[in-house]
Tab-separated table of C-alpha atoms in Angstrom:
chain	number	residue	atom	x	y	z
A	1	UNK	CA	-52.388	18.909	53.305
A	2	UNK	CA	-50.542	20.465	50.390
A	3	UNK	CA	-48.291	23.375	51.338
A	4	UNK	CA	-49.679	25.792	48.763
A	5	UNK	CA	-53.260	25.078	49.903
A	6	UNK	CA	-52.523	25.908	53.521
A	7	UNK	CA	-50.560	29.045	52.669
A	8	UNK	CA	-53.311	30.216	50.310
A	9	UNK	CA	-55.994	29.777	52.994
A	10	UNK	CA	-53.973	31.815	55.480
A	11	UNK	CA	-53.087	34.464	52.927
A	12	UNK	CA	-56.690	34.986	51.838
A	13	UNK	CA	-57.747	35.446	55.458
A	14	UNK	CA	-54.875	37.832	56.060
A	15	UNK	CA	-55.686	39.959	53.017
A	16	UNK	CA	-59.420	39.996	53.787
A	17	UNK	CA	-58.915	42.426	56.672
A	18	UNK	CA	-60.291	45.800	55.669
A	19	UNK	CA	-58.005	48.296	57.361
A	20	UNK	CA	-54.586	48.661	59.019
A	21	UNK	CA	-56.347	49.117	62.350
A	22	UNK	CA	-58.031	45.738	61.991
A	23	UNK	CA	-54.785	44.091	60.867
A	24	UNK	CA	-53.110	45.425	63.988
A	25	UNK	CA	-55.673	43.920	66.315
A	26	UNK	CA	-54.175	41.024	68.258
A	27	UNK	CA	-57.575	39.536	69.078
A	28	UNK	CA	-58.259	39.179	65.366
A	29	UNK	CA	-54.949	37.356	64.939
A	30	UNK	CA	-55.892	34.950	67.726
A	31	UNK	CA	-59.316	34.344	66.202
A	32	UNK	CA	-57.917	33.644	62.746
A	33	UNK	CA	-55.204	31.332	64.015
A	34	UNK	CA	-57.582	29.498	66.356
A	35	UNK	CA	-60.024	28.818	63.545
A	36	UNK	CA	-57.330	27.650	61.162
A	37	UNK	CA	-55.548	25.402	63.669
A	38	UNK	CA	-58.879	23.782	64.577
A	39	UNK	CA	-59.470	23.242	60.858
A	40	UNK	CA	-56.011	21.738	60.370
A	41	UNK	CA	-56.523	19.272	63.225
A	42	UNK	CA	-59.798	18.076	61.714
A	43	UNK	CA	-58.396	17.818	58.197
A	44	UNK	CA	-55.096	16.109	59.011
A	45	UNK	CA	-55.763	14.032	62.123
A	46	UNK	CA	-52.953	15.782	64.027
A	47	UNK	CA	-53.778	15.167	67.720
A	48	UNK	CA	-52.685	18.561	69.082
A	49	UNK	CA	-50.843	21.788	68.298
A	50	UNK	CA	-49.458	24.268	70.825
A	51	UNK	CA	-48.712	27.854	69.745
A	52	UNK	CA	-46.957	30.743	71.506
A	53	UNK	CA	-46.706	34.211	69.954
A	54	UNK	CA	-43.954	36.666	70.924
A	55	UNK	CA	-43.886	40.440	70.547
A	56	UNK	CA	-41.125	42.535	72.055
A	57	UNK	CA	-40.275	41.128	75.471
A	58	UNK	CA	-43.568	39.323	76.077
A	59	UNK	CA	-45.549	36.243	75.152
A	60	UNK	CA	-48.738	37.861	73.878
A	61	UNK	CA	-50.652	34.602	73.417
A	62	UNK	CA	-50.225	30.938	74.260
A	63	UNK	CA	-52.818	28.323	73.463
A	64	UNK	CA	-53.076	24.632	72.648
A	65	UNK	CA	-55.625	22.805	70.535
A	66	UNK	CA	-56.603	19.156	70.335
A	67	UNK	CA	-55.698	16.278	72.628
A	68	UNK	CA	-52.648	15.122	74.551
A	69	UNK	CA	-54.250	11.683	74.817
A	70	UNK	CA	-56.457	10.891	71.829
A	71	UNK	CA	-58.185	7.795	73.240
A	72	UNK	CA	-59.126	9.513	76.511
A	73	UNK	CA	-59.727	12.883	74.775
A	74	UNK	CA	-57.608	14.785	77.298
A	75	UNK	CA	-57.395	18.388	76.042
A	76	UNK	CA	-54.030	19.998	75.390
A	77	UNK	CA	-53.348	23.256	77.254
A	78	UNK	CA	-50.594	25.860	77.176
A	79	UNK	CA	-48.981	23.907	80.044
A	80	UNK	CA	-48.776	20.713	77.976
A	81	UNK	CA	-45.204	19.491	77.606
A	82	UNK	CA	-43.799	18.267	74.285
A	83	UNK	CA	-40.387	17.111	73.138
A	84	UNK	CA	-38.546	20.148	71.810
A	85	UNK	CA	-36.653	18.086	69.247
A	86	UNK	CA	-33.750	19.865	67.573
A	87	UNK	CA	-35.023	23.315	68.517
A	88	UNK	CA	-33.107	22.745	71.733
A	89	UNK	CA	-29.824	22.987	69.825
A	90	UNK	CA	-30.239	26.759	70.170
A	91	UNK	CA	-30.225	26.320	73.975
A	92	UNK	CA	-27.193	24.027	73.923
A	93	UNK	CA	-25.363	26.605	71.805
A	94	UNK	CA	-26.322	29.270	74.353
A	95	UNK	CA	-24.635	27.243	77.092
A	96	UNK	CA	-21.408	27.237	75.055
A	97	UNK	CA	-21.632	31.002	74.582
A	98	UNK	CA	-22.087	31.459	78.328
A	99	UNK	CA	-18.930	29.461	79.031
A	100	UNK	CA	-17.107	31.516	76.399
A	101	UNK	CA	-18.205	34.745	78.091
A	102	UNK	CA	-16.907	33.338	81.387
A	103	UNK	CA	-13.500	32.747	79.785
A	104	UNK	CA	-13.740	28.978	80.147
A	105	UNK	CA	-13.483	28.293	76.412
A	106	UNK	CA	-13.185	30.027	73.052
A	107	UNK	CA	-15.434	29.291	70.092
A	108	UNK	CA	-12.443	28.418	67.945
A	109	UNK	CA	-10.834	26.151	70.539
A	110	UNK	CA	-10.442	22.488	69.553
A	111	UNK	CA	-13.198	20.450	71.202
A	112	UNK	CA	-10.660	17.743	72.085
A	113	UNK	CA	-8.957	20.146	74.481
A	114	UNK	CA	-11.966	19.672	76.780
A	115	UNK	CA	-12.889	16.019	76.204
A	116	UNK	CA	-9.943	14.344	77.900
A	117	UNK	CA	-10.028	10.570	77.395
A	118	UNK	CA	-13.163	10.967	75.225
A	119	UNK	CA	-11.319	12.804	72.453
A	120	UNK	CA	-12.764	12.362	68.963
A	121	UNK	CA	-10.872	11.232	65.873
A	122	UNK	CA	-10.538	14.376	63.733
A	123	UNK	CA	-7.896	16.146	61.642
A	124	UNK	CA	-5.924	17.507	64.608
A	125	UNK	CA	-2.782	15.795	63.358
A	126	UNK	CA	-3.116	17.827	60.128
A	127	UNK	CA	-3.410	21.056	62.074
A	128	UNK	CA	-7.154	21.394	61.427
A	129	UNK	CA	-8.984	20.291	64.575
A	130	UNK	CA	-12.749	20.399	65.054
A	131	UNK	CA	-13.782	23.435	67.112
A	132	UNK	CA	-16.906	24.495	68.986
A	133	UNK	CA	-17.759	26.784	66.075
A	134	UNK	CA	-17.579	23.840	63.652
A	135	UNK	CA	-19.815	21.713	65.856
A	136	UNK	CA	-22.456	24.355	66.587
A	137	UNK	CA	-22.753	25.330	62.913
A	138	UNK	CA	-22.734	21.739	61.545
A	139	UNK	CA	-19.424	22.189	59.715
A	140	UNK	CA	-17.377	19.576	61.582
A	141	UNK	CA	-17.051	16.982	58.833
A	142	UNK	CA	-17.732	14.292	61.425
A	143	UNK	CA	-19.793	11.132	61.159
A	144	UNK	CA	-21.240	9.170	64.046
A	145	UNK	CA	-24.052	6.853	65.138
A	146	UNK	CA	-27.330	7.737	66.852
A	147	UNK	CA	-29.192	5.311	69.096
A	148	UNK	CA	-32.931	5.572	69.800
A	149	UNK	CA	-34.179	3.363	72.638
A	150	UNK	CA	-37.928	2.775	73.180
A	151	UNK	CA	-38.616	3.779	76.788
A	152	UNK	CA	-40.300	0.552	77.840
A	153	UNK	CA	-37.499	-1.682	76.619
A	154	UNK	CA	-35.790	-0.576	79.847
A	155	UNK	CA	-32.451	-0.281	78.062
A	156	UNK	CA	-30.239	2.649	78.940
A	157	UNK	CA	-28.962	4.618	75.899
A	158	UNK	CA	-25.228	5.004	75.500
A	159	UNK	CA	-23.562	7.669	77.625
A	160	UNK	CA	-22.086	10.768	75.989
A	161	UNK	CA	-18.509	9.678	76.634
A	162	UNK	CA	-19.138	6.255	75.073
A	163	UNK	CA	-20.334	7.909	71.839
A	164	UNK	CA	-17.056	9.773	71.270
A	165	UNK	CA	-14.886	6.766	70.211
A	166	UNK	CA	-17.420	5.916	67.480
A	167	UNK	CA	-17.231	9.339	65.830
A	168	UNK	CA	-14.973	9.608	62.791
A	169	UNK	CA	-13.885	12.420	60.460
A	170	UNK	CA	-15.185	12.251	56.884
A	171	UNK	CA	-13.836	15.567	55.617
A	172	UNK	CA	-11.936	18.641	56.727
A	173	UNK	CA	-13.902	20.844	59.155
A	174	UNK	CA	-15.213	24.197	57.975
A	175	UNK	CA	-15.684	23.117	54.354
A	176	UNK	CA	-19.232	21.770	54.120
A	177	UNK	CA	-22.549	22.013	55.995
A	178	UNK	CA	-23.689	18.589	57.171
A	179	UNK	CA	-26.352	18.319	59.857
A	180	UNK	CA	-24.888	16.521	62.847
A	181	UNK	CA	-26.780	15.422	65.975
A	182	UNK	CA	-23.824	13.556	67.462
A	183	UNK	CA	-21.813	16.789	67.224
A	184	UNK	CA	-24.159	18.378	69.748
A	185	UNK	CA	-23.715	15.302	71.944
A	186	UNK	CA	-19.992	16.127	72.068
A	187	UNK	CA	-20.790	19.756	72.836
A	188	UNK	CA	-22.953	18.537	75.731
A	189	UNK	CA	-20.108	16.365	76.993
A	190	UNK	CA	-17.710	19.318	76.852
A	191	UNK	CA	-20.210	21.449	78.803
A	192	UNK	CA	-20.248	18.782	81.507
A	193	UNK	CA	-16.454	18.534	81.674
A	194	UNK	CA	-15.955	22.317	81.789
A	195	UNK	CA	-18.754	23.145	84.251
A	196	UNK	CA	-18.371	20.094	86.521
A	197	UNK	CA	-22.143	19.678	86.329
A	198	UNK	CA	-24.365	17.301	84.449
A	199	UNK	CA	-25.752	18.781	81.242
A	200	UNK	CA	-29.226	18.925	82.771
A	201	UNK	CA	-27.993	20.617	85.949
A	202	UNK	CA	-26.137	23.243	83.941
A	203	UNK	CA	-29.094	23.995	81.660
A	204	UNK	CA	-31.488	24.297	84.615
A	205	UNK	CA	-29.169	26.470	86.727
A	206	UNK	CA	-27.766	28.781	84.073
A	207	UNK	CA	-30.538	29.051	81.466
A	208	UNK	CA	-33.956	27.808	82.557
A	209	UNK	CA	-34.077	29.293	86.068
A	210	UNK	CA	-32.966	32.787	84.920
A	211	UNK	CA	-35.782	32.602	82.341
A	212	UNK	CA	-38.341	31.869	85.099
A	213	UNK	CA	-38.804	28.314	83.835
A	214	UNK	CA	-39.639	26.021	86.751
A	215	UNK	CA	-38.751	22.722	85.080
A	216	UNK	CA	-36.128	20.741	86.977
A	217	UNK	CA	-36.273	17.770	84.616
A	218	UNK	CA	-36.100	18.793	80.971
A	219	UNK	CA	-34.080	15.646	80.192
A	220	UNK	CA	-35.481	13.305	82.840
A	221	UNK	CA	-39.037	14.625	83.395
A	222	UNK	CA	-40.126	14.826	87.030
A	223	UNK	CA	-43.338	13.091	88.185
A	224	UNK	CA	-45.071	16.503	88.143
A	225	UNK	CA	-43.971	17.042	84.531
A	226	UNK	CA	-45.148	13.582	83.477
A	227	UNK	CA	-48.704	14.600	84.391
A	228	UNK	CA	-48.462	17.305	81.697
A	229	UNK	CA	-46.701	15.242	78.995
A	230	UNK	CA	-48.396	14.806	75.640
A	231	UNK	CA	-48.406	11.246	74.345
A	232	UNK	CA	-46.595	10.723	70.998
A	233	UNK	CA	-48.412	9.740	67.799
A	234	UNK	CA	-47.742	9.078	64.134
A	235	UNK	CA	-50.288	9.860	61.409
A	236	UNK	CA	-51.607	6.993	59.281
A	237	UNK	CA	-54.372	7.780	56.777
A	238	UNK	CA	-55.217	10.971	58.702
A	239	UNK	CA	-55.525	9.072	61.964
A	240	UNK	CA	-53.312	9.483	65.034
A	241	UNK	CA	-51.731	6.128	65.904
A	242	UNK	CA	-49.807	5.767	69.205
A	243	UNK	CA	-46.018	5.898	68.840
A	244	UNK	CA	-43.258	4.512	71.080
A	245	UNK	CA	-41.975	6.837	73.776
A	246	UNK	CA	-38.223	6.979	73.150
A	247	UNK	CA	-34.900	8.113	74.560
A	248	UNK	CA	-31.884	9.313	72.542
A	249	UNK	CA	-28.232	8.875	73.372
A	250	UNK	CA	-27.460	12.285	71.782
A	251	UNK	CA	-29.888	14.080	74.112
A	252	UNK	CA	-28.179	17.540	74.054
A	253	UNK	CA	-29.159	17.644	70.364
A	254	UNK	CA	-32.851	17.735	71.233
A	255	UNK	CA	-34.211	14.950	73.450
A	256	UNK	CA	-35.610	17.561	75.843
A	257	UNK	CA	-39.111	18.207	77.246
A	258	UNK	CA	-40.618	21.671	77.778
A	259	UNK	CA	-43.927	23.441	77.213
A	260	UNK	CA	-44.509	25.923	74.403
A	261	UNK	CA	-44.415	29.037	76.628
A	262	UNK	CA	-41.182	27.814	78.237
A	263	UNK	CA	-39.405	27.611	74.885
A	264	UNK	CA	-40.931	30.976	73.946
A	265	UNK	CA	-39.228	32.570	76.968
A	266	UNK	CA	-35.891	31.422	75.625
A	267	UNK	CA	-36.673	32.934	72.228
A	268	UNK	CA	-37.587	36.234	73.918
A	269	UNK	CA	-34.029	36.414	75.265
A	270	UNK	CA	-32.708	35.871	71.729
A	271	UNK	CA	-34.816	38.813	70.530
A	272	UNK	CA	-33.882	41.130	73.371
A	273	UNK	CA	-30.101	41.117	73.562
A	274	UNK	CA	-29.930	38.095	75.854
A	275	UNK	CA	-32.408	39.412	78.413
A	276	UNK	CA	-35.730	38.202	79.772
A	277	UNK	CA	-37.522	40.405	82.310
A	278	UNK	CA	-34.250	42.259	83.014
A	279	UNK	CA	-32.405	39.011	83.682
A	280	UNK	CA	-29.521	38.365	81.313
A	281	UNK	CA	-28.443	34.923	80.130
A	282	UNK	CA	-26.030	36.288	77.483
A	283	UNK	CA	-24.415	39.518	76.403
A	284	UNK	CA	-25.793	41.223	73.317
A	285	UNK	CA	-22.481	40.663	71.513
A	286	UNK	CA	-22.852	36.901	71.992
A	287	UNK	CA	-26.420	36.995	70.670
A	288	UNK	CA	-25.158	38.794	67.559
A	289	UNK	CA	-22.554	36.077	66.989
A	290	UNK	CA	-25.141	33.317	67.330
A	291	UNK	CA	-27.378	34.941	64.740
A	292	UNK	CA	-24.678	35.318	62.093
A	293	UNK	CA	-24.405	32.661	59.336
A	294	UNK	CA	-21.221	30.616	59.648
A	295	UNK	CA	-18.806	29.490	56.928
A	296	UNK	CA	-20.938	31.008	54.167
A	297	UNK	CA	-23.927	28.794	54.996
A	298	UNK	CA	-27.451	29.639	56.153
A	299	UNK	CA	-26.820	28.283	59.660
A	300	UNK	CA	-25.653	30.304	62.648
A	301	UNK	CA	-24.748	28.915	66.056
A	302	UNK	CA	-27.747	26.753	66.918
A	303	UNK	CA	-30.313	28.014	64.387
A	304	UNK	CA	-30.848	28.558	60.680
A	305	UNK	CA	-30.618	32.141	59.426
A	306	UNK	CA	-32.010	33.857	56.366
A	307	UNK	CA	-32.263	37.476	55.364
A	308	UNK	CA	-35.102	39.031	53.374
A	309	UNK	CA	-34.626	42.691	52.526
A	310	UNK	CA	-33.643	44.450	55.729
A	311	UNK	CA	-35.042	41.713	57.967
A	312	UNK	CA	-33.230	38.777	59.547
A	313	UNK	CA	-35.143	35.598	60.356
A	314	UNK	CA	-34.018	32.659	62.456
A	315	UNK	CA	-35.805	29.335	62.473
A	316	UNK	CA	-35.446	25.654	63.241
A	317	UNK	CA	-37.440	22.471	63.004
A	318	UNK	CA	-37.525	19.614	65.458
A	319	UNK	CA	-38.591	16.001	65.173
A	320	UNK	CA	-38.323	12.907	67.312
A	321	UNK	CA	-40.667	9.902	67.151
A	322	UNK	CA	-44.170	11.187	67.870
A	323	UNK	CA	-43.335	14.902	68.124
A	324	UNK	CA	-42.729	17.852	65.784
A	325	UNK	CA	-41.727	21.430	66.621
A	326	UNK	CA	-40.905	24.659	64.816
A	327	UNK	CA	-39.883	28.182	65.715
A	328	UNK	CA	-39.314	31.309	63.688
A	329	UNK	CA	-38.277	34.765	64.906
A	330	UNK	CA	-37.607	38.101	63.194
A	331	UNK	CA	-34.986	40.196	64.922
A	332	UNK	CA	-35.787	43.809	63.937
A	333	UNK	CA	-39.480	43.636	64.881
A	334	UNK	CA	-38.687	41.369	67.842
A	335	UNK	CA	-41.477	38.994	66.920
A	336	UNK	CA	-41.612	35.236	67.002
A	337	UNK	CA	-43.672	32.077	67.158
A	338	UNK	CA	-43.069	28.655	68.669
A	339	UNK	CA	-45.177	25.631	67.742
A	340	UNK	CA	-45.231	22.058	69.003
A	341	UNK	CA	-47.278	18.974	68.166
A	342	UNK	CA	-47.514	15.409	69.415
A	343	UNK	CA	-47.491	14.044	65.859
A	344	UNK	CA	-44.277	13.144	64.086
A	345	UNK	CA	-43.516	14.414	60.599
A	346	UNK	CA	-45.703	17.524	60.560
A	347	UNK	CA	-42.975	20.194	60.648
A	348	UNK	CA	-44.041	21.549	57.253
A	349	UNK	CA	-47.535	22.292	58.541
A	350	UNK	CA	-46.125	23.943	61.660
A	351	UNK	CA	-43.739	26.038	59.567
A	352	UNK	CA	-46.616	27.269	57.413
A	353	UNK	CA	-48.598	28.321	60.490
A	354	UNK	CA	-45.485	30.068	61.814
A	355	UNK	CA	-44.845	31.911	58.556
A	356	UNK	CA	-48.279	33.484	58.441
A	357	UNK	CA	-48.384	34.094	62.210
A	358	UNK	CA	-45.125	36.008	61.976
A	359	UNK	CA	-46.348	38.046	59.033
A	360	UNK	CA	-49.352	39.176	61.053
A	361	UNK	CA	-47.304	39.801	64.192
A	362	UNK	CA	-44.873	42.070	62.373
A	363	UNK	CA	-47.831	44.279	61.426
A	364	UNK	CA	-48.894	44.764	65.060
């Protein structure tokens, strides 16, 4: 589907409302979005889309459309679990900010100070080491490999500490934005070394549980979670074709499994000074830092940032084989949307749904 066609369809529906009172009606928003998502699934062959809308400190609507298993026609629900893809970088960055608040690191500390024997090859000898801030904002100047292992090959991906020796410095840190998944792998390794917990244990204990998220296996899904997992697909001639289930060695960069409402809870904390239902995962000052563009780019600490007039938007896409995700939030109105699909390569469609959803939400 062409981008301008989808945006035009949404825009015409949005403008067809007859009064501000009607535009403010959340049930009308749900109806419009439901109809359009159903239409998109039929037109594109996307197997399923999950959507969660945020207003203030609440999820005002969560729904899923289509199938988690196309052959068996198993319906997707709001409890369906998808790979988060790179949207989880925002969560990994939050873990770093928590450790900074606890005085266990500083954002501008060299990462090698915490990696021990797994130190990376950077420009430390020139007095310009790679820091947490460089890594979280994709300004490290580092280059490294990424390994994707199909699940049923029964091969174990490389460990985080075995990735470090293969990372090299291409340019001085802080000079250029270059998207870097292996950088977040090193951040995950540092989190483990500093906290004396596995990355998964830390994320569950310090972030997911305070957000009332029950998942104990976001990296290694539990048997209970597997029952809710969407199967991955790739689109070929508007038909969903089964895709390999895969594992990534750089898992802190986004090889994580959660439902749409679970990720939406995390975004609520980002919109409410670090709090969800009066539980705080970060101080407001740390949230402000995360949402500020770094090194003159349009990327903060874990998410992209852009300003339009007096409004600040944060967004991110995610993609791993067979899954696509997208979120967008607006800070002043405290509105947001999170979308997930079990089709790879459809981030543009998700972003278009998010854009119009957010426009309607801001009017509520």
